[in-house]
Short mmCIF file of C-alpha atoms in Angstrom, two decimals:
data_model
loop_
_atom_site.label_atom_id
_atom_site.label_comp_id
_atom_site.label_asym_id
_atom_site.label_seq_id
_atom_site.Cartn_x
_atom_site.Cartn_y
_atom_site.Cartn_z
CA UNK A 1 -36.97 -12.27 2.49
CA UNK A 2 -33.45 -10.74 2.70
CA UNK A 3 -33.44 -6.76 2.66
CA UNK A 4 -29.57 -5.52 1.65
CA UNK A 5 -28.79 -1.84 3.01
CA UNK A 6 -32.31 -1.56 4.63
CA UNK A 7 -30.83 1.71 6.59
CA UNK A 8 -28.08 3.41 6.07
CA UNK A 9 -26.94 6.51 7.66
CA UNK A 10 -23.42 8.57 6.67
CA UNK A 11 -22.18 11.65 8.93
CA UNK A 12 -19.32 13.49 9.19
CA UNK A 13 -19.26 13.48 13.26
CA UNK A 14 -16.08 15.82 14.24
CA UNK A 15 -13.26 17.96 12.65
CA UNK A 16 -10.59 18.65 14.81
CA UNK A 17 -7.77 21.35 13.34
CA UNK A 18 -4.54 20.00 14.57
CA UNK A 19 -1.39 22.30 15.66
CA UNK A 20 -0.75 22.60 11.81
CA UNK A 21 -2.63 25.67 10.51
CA UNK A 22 -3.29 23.80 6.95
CA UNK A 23 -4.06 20.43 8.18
CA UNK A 24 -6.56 18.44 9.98
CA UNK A 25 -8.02 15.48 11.06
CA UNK A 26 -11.52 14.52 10.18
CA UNK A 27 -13.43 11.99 11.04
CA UNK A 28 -16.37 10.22 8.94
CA UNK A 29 -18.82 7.51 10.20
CA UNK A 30 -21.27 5.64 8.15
CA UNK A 31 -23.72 2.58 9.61
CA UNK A 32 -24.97 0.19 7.42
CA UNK A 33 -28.48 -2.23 8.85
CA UNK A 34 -28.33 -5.97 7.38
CA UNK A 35 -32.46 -7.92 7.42
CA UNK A 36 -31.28 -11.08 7.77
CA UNK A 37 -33.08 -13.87 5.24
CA UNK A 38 -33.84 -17.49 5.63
CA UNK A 39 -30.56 -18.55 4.15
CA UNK A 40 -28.60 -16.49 5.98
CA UNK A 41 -26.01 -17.42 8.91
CA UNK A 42 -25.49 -14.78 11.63
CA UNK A 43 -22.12 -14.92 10.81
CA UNK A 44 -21.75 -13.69 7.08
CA UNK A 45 -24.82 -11.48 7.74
CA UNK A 46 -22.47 -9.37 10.14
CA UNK A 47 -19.50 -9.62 7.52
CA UNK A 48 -22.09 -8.42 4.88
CA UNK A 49 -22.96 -5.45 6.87
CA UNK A 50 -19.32 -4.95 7.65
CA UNK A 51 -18.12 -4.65 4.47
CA UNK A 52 -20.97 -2.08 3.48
CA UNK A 53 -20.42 0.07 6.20
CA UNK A 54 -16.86 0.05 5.37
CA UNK A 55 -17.86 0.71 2.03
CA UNK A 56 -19.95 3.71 1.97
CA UNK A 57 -17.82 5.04 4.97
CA UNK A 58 -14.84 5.14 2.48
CA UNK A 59 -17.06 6.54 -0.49
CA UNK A 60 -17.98 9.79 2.11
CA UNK A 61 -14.69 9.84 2.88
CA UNK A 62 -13.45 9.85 -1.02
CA UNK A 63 -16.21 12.90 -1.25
CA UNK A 64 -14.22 14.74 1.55
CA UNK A 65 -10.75 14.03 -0.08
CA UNK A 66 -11.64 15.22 -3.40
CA UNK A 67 -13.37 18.62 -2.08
CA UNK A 68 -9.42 19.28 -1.00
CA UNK A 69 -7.61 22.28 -2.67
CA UNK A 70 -4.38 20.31 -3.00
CA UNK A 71 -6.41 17.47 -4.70
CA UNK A 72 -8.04 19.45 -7.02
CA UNK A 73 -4.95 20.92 -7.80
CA UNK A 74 -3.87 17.23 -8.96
CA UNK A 75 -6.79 16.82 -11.31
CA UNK A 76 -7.77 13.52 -10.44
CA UNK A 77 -10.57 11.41 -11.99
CA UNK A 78 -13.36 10.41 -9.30
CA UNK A 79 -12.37 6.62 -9.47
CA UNK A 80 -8.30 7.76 -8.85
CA UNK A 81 -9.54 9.69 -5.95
CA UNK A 82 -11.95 6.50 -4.76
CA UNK A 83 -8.57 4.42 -5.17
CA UNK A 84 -6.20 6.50 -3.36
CA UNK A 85 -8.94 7.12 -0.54
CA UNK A 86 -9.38 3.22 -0.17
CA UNK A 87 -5.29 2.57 -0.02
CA UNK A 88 -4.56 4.64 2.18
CA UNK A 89 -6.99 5.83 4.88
CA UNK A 90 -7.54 3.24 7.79
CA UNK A 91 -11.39 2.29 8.64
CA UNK A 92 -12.64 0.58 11.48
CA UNK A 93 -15.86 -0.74 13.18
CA UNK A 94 -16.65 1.63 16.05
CA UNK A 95 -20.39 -0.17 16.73
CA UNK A 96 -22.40 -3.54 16.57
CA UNK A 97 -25.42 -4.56 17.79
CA UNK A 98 -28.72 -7.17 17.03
CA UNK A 99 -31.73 -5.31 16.08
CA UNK A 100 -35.03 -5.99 14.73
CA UNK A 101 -37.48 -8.58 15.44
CA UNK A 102 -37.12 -12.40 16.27
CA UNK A 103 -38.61 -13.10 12.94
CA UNK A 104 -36.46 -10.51 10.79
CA UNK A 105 -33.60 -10.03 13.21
CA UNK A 106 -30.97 -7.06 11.85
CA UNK A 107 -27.39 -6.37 12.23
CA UNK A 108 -26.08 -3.14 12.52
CA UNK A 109 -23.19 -1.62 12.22
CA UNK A 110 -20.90 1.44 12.18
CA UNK A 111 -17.59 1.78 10.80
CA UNK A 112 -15.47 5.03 11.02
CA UNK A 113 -12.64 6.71 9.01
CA UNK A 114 -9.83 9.12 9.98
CA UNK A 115 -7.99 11.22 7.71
CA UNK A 116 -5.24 13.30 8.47
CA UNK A 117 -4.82 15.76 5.15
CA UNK A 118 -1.35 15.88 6.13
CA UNK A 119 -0.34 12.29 5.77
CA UNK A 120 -3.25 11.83 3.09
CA UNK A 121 -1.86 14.40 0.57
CA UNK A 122 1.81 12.92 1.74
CA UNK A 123 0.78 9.39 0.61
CA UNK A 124 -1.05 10.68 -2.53
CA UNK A 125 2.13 12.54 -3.50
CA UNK A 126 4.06 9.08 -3.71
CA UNK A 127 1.51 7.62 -5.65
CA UNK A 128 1.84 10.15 -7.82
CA UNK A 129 5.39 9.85 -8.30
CA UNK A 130 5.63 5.98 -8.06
CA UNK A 131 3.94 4.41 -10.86
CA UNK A 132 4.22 0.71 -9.44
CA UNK A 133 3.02 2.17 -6.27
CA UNK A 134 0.10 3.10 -7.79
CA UNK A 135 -0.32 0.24 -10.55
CA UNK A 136 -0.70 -2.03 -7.12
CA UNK A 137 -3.01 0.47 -5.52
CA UNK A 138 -5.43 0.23 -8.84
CA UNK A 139 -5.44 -3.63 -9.34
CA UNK A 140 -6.05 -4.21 -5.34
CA UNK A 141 -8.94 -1.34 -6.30
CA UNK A 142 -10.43 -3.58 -9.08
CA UNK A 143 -10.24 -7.06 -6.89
CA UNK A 144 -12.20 -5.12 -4.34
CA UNK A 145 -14.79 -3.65 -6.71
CA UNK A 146 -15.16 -7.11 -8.65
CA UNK A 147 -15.20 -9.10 -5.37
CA UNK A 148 -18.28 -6.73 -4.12
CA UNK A 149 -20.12 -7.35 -7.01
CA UNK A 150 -19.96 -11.30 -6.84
CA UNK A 151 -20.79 -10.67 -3.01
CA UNK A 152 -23.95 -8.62 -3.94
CA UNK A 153 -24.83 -11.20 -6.53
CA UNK A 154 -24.21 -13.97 -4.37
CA UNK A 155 -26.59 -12.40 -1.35
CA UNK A 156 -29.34 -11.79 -3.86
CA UNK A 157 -29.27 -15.57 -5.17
CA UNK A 158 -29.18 -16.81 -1.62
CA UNK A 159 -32.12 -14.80 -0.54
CA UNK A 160 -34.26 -16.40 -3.47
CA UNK A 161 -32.33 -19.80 -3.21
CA UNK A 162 -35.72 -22.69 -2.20
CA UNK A 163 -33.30 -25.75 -2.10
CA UNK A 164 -31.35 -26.16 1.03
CA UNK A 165 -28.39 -28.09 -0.90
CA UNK A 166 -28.03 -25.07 -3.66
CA UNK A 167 -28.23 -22.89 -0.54
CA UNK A 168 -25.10 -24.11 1.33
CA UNK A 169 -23.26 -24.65 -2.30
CA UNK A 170 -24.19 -20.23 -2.61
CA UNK A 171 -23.15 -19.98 1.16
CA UNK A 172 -19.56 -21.40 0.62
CA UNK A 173 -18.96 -19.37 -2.56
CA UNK A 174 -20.04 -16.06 -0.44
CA UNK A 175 -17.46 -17.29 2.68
CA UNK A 176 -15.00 -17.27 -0.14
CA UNK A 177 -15.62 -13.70 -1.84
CA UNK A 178 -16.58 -12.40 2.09
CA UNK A 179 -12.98 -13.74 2.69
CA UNK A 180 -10.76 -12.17 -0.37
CA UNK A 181 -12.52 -8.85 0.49
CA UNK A 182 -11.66 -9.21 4.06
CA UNK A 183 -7.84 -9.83 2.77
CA UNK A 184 -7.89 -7.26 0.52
CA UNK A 185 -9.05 -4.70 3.72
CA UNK A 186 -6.55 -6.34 6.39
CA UNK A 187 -4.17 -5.86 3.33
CA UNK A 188 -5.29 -1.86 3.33
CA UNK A 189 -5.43 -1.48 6.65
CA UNK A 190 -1.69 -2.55 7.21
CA UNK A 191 -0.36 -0.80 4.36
CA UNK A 192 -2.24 2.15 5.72
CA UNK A 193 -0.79 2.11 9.65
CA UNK A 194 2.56 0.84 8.24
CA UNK A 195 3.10 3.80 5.29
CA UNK A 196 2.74 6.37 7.92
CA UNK A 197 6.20 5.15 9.10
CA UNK A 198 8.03 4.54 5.94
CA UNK A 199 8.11 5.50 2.09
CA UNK A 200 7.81 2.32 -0.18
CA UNK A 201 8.91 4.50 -3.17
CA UNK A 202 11.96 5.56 -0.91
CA UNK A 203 14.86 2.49 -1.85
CA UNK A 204 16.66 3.02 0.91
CA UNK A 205 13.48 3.96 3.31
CA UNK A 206 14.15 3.99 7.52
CA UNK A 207 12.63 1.31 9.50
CA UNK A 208 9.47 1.03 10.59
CA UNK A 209 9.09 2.33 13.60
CA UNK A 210 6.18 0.32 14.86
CA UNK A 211 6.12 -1.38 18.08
CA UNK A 212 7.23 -5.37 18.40
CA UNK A 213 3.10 -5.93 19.05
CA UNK A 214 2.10 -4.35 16.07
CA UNK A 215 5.34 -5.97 14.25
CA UNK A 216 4.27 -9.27 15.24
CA UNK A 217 0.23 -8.68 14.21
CA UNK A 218 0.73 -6.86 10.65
CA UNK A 219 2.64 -9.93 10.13
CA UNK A 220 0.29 -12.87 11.06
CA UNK A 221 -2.32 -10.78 9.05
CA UNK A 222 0.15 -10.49 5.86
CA UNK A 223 0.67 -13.55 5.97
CA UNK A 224 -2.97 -14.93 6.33
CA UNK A 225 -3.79 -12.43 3.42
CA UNK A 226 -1.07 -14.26 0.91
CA UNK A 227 -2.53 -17.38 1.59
CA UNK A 228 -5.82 -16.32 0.86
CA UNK A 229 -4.30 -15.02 -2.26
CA UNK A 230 -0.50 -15.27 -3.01
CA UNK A 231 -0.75 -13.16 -5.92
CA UNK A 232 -1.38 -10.07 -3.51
CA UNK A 233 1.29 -7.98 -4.29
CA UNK A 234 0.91 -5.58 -1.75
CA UNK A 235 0.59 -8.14 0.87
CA UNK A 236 4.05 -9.80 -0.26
CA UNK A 237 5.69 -5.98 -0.13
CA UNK A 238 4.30 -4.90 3.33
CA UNK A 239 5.48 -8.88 4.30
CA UNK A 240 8.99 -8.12 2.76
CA UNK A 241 9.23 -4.55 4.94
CA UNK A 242 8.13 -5.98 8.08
CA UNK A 243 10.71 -9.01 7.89
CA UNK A 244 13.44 -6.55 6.73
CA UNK A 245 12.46 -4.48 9.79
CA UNK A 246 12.87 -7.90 12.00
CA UNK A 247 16.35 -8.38 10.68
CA UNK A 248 15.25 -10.81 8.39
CA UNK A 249 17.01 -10.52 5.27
CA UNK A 250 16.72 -14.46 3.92
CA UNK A 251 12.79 -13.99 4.74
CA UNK A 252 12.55 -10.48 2.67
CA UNK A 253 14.64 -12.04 0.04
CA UNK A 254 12.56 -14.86 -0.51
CA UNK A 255 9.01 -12.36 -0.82
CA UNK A 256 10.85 -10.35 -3.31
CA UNK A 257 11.85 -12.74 -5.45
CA UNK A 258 8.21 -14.38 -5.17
CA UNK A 259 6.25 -10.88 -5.76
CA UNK A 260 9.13 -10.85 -9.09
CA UNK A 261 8.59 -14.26 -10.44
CA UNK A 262 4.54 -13.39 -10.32
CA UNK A 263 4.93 -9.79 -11.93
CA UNK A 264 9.15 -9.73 -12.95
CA UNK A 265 8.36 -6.89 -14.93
CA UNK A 266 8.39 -4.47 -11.87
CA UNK A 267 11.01 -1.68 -11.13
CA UNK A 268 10.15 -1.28 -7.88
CA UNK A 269 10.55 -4.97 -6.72
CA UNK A 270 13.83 -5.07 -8.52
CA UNK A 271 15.10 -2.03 -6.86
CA UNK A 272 14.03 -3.18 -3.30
CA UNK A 273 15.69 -6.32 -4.03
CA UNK A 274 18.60 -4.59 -5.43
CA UNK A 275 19.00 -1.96 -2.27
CA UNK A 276 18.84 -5.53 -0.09
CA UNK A 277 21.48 -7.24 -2.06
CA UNK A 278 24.27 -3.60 -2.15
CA UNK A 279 23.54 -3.71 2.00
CA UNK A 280 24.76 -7.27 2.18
CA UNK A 281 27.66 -6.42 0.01
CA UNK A 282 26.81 -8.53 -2.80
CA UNK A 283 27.24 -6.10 -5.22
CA UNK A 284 27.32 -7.42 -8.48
CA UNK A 285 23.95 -8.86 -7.73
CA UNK A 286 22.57 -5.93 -6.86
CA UNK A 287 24.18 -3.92 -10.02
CA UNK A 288 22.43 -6.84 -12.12
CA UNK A 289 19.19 -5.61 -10.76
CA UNK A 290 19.36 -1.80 -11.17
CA UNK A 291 20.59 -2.83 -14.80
CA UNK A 292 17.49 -4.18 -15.03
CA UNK A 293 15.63 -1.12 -14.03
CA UNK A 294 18.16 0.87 -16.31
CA UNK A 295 16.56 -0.80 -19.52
CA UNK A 296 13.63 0.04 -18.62
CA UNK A 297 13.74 3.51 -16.96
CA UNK A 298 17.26 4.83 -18.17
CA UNK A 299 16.44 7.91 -16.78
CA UNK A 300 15.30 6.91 -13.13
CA UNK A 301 16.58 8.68 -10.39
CA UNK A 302 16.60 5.96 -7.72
CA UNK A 303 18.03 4.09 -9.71
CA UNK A 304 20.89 6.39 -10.80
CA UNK A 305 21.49 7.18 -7.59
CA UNK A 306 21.35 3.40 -6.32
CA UNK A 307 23.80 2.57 -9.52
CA UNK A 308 26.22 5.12 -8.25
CA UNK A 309 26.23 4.37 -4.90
CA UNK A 310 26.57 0.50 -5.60
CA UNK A 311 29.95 1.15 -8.05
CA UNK A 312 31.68 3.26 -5.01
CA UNK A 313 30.76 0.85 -2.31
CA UNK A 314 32.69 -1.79 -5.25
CA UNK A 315 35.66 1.00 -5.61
CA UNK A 316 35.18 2.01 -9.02
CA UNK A 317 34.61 6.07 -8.83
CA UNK A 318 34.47 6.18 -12.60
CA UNK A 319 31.27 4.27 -12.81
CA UNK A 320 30.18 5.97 -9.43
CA UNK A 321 30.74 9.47 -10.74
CA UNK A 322 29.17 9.08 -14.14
CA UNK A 323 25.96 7.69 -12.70
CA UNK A 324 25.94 10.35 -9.51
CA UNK A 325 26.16 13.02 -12.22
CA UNK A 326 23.39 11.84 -14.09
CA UNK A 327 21.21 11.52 -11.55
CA UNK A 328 22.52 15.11 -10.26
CA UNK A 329 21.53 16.20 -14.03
CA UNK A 330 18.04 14.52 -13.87
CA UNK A 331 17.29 15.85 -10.36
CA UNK A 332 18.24 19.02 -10.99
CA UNK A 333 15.01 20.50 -11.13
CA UNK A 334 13.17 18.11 -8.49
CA UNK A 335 12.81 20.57 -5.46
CA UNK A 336 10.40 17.92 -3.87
CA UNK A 337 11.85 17.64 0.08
CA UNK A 338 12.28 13.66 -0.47
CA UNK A 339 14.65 14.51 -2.95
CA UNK A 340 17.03 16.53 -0.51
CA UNK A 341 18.65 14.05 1.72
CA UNK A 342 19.25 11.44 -1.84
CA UNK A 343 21.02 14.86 -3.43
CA UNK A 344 23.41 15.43 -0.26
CA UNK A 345 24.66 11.87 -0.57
CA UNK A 346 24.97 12.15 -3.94
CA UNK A 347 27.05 15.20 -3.87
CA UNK A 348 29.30 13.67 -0.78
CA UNK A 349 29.82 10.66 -2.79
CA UNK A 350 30.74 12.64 -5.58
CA UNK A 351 33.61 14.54 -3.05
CA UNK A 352 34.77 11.14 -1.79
CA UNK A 353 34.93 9.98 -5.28
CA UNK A 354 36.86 13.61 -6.24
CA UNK A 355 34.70 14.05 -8.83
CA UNK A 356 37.59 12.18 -10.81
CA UNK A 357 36.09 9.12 -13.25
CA UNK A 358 39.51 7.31 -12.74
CA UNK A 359 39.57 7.73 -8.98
CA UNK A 360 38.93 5.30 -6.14
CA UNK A 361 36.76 6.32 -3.19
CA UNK A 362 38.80 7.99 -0.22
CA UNK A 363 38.40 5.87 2.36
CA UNK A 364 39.50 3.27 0.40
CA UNK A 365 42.45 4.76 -1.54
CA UNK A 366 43.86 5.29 2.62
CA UNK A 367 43.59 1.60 2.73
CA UNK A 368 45.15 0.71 -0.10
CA UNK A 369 48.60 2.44 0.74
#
């Protein structure tokens, strides 16, 4: 007889109050005891436990996150707060063991959390602001909570499964769902080391600065999760970043235009692909791209900014200027500190352009004498 969650304990084991007086890092443990039934391999009965401990460590850790000032402050819903806690805080097993008896042998195991309310509230700030961002977050949210729920259902009708045959047919349908949810968590756990680094919202972010190890694993693991399931959008982004941080540029290229051709309707893939195409100086591509956006969004600031930048790298100031200005008129208010560095290059663009619609850029109006 097969006993799911037969002990579970959650703690909150330390706080530590780092060097900022308003941050700090807590850490949150939950362990999670799988009875092992008839049917069961020792295998999947440790990936069952896994992913529970996992589980309820990320629900105490979604409790913590939305007992936050700045949180409440946001007014988010319970689920949005589960969703953001599950994208981006990192878990990991900390303990495993056998327990239990040679006729009901157990697996247990404990899984632990870290958040840093610094880089938490950070990240939850982009999602904020990035729509896409967060569109991705929520469906990766529903795969996970659909996949658990065919997992639970699968574990129940393999516990009271008599017929061997019917047995293995349940067992290969639970390696499957065991095996999107682990691609769905590698995909989470990548996204969460890698985001600490970089802004995905940001077009024209810095590089990652991860080591070549770390390069070279979140990349196997990105790429195991898109086979598992090529319509992983987040896997195909975090792919594209890590091969534009190798120097890649065919390689990003390519998962752009596949993450665009499964959802073409995104801004945010069409601006990343548009920021790739103005650095290799194919311009017109890139402007065809931002266009894109344009009809969409008319009034988004990366991409005013991206437009403008894209028409003085060509030469032509006057559509440079007209775009710089609007996205100096639509930023106006934005005091956000992301939003500092994109307004200084707008406004030196704007000097180089001399402000003048009929001007060319001047650097290049030296050149031309």
């Amino acid at each position: 007889m097969i006993k799911l969650l037969s002990g579970i304990k959650f703690f909150i084991v330390l706080t530590l109050i780092s060097l900022n007086a308003h941050a700090e890092i807590r850490v949150i443990e939950a362990e999670n005891t799988y009875t092992m039934g008839d049917n069961d391999s020792k295998v999947d009965a440790r990936r069952i436990a896994t992913q529970e401990a996992k589980r309820k460590a990320l629900e105490l850790a979604g409790t913590y996150v939305a007992s936050l000032t700045q949180v409440k402050e946001y007014k988010l819903s319970k689920d949005e707060v589960t969703t953001y806690t599950a994208g981006v805080v990192e878990t990991e097993i900390v303990s495993e063991e056998m327990r239990g008896s040679t006729r009901h042998p157990e697996i247990y195991i404990k899984a632990r959390c870290k958040i840093d309310t610094d880089v938490l509230m950070e990240q939850i700030d982009r999602y904020q602001e990035n729509q896409e961002l967060r569109e991705q977050l929520e469906t990766s949210a529903r795969e996970s909570d659909a996949l658990r729920k065919e997992r639970d259902a699968l574990v129940k009708q393999l516990a009271a499964e008599k017929d061997k045959a019917r047995a293995e047919e349940t067992r290969k349908k639970l390696d499957t769902a065991l095996t999107n949810e682990e691609s769905i968590d590698d995909t989470n756990r990548v996204w969460a080391a890698v985001s600490r680094n970089t802004d995905f919202s940001d077009p024209e972010a810095q590089p990652i600065t991860i080591t070549q190890a770390d390069l070279d694993k979140y990349t196997v693991s990105m790429q195991r999760a898109i086979q598992v399931n090529p319509g992983n959008q987040r896997a195909r982004m975090l792919l594209a970043s890590l091969y534009q941080n190798r120097g890649n540029n065919k390689a990003t290229e390519n998962e752009l235009r596949t993450a665009m051709a499964q959802n073409p309707a995104n801004p945010l893939l069409h601006m990343k692909l548009g920021v790739l195409l103005k650095d290799q100086g194919r311009y017109d591509e890139a402007l065809k791209e931002f266009f894109f956006i344009e009809r969409k969004r008319p009034n988004e600031p990366h991409m005013l900014l991206m437009t403008g930048m894209t028409h003085k790298a060509k030469g032509n100031c006057r559509m440079a200027v007209a775009y710089l200005k609007r996205f100096m008129m639509y930023t106006k208010r934005n005091d956000r500190p992301r939003m500092a560095p994109l307004k200084q290059k707008a406004l030196e663009a704007l000097k180089e352009c001399g402000d003048r619609p009929g001007a060319r850029p001047a650097g290049q109006r030296s050149r031309l004498r």
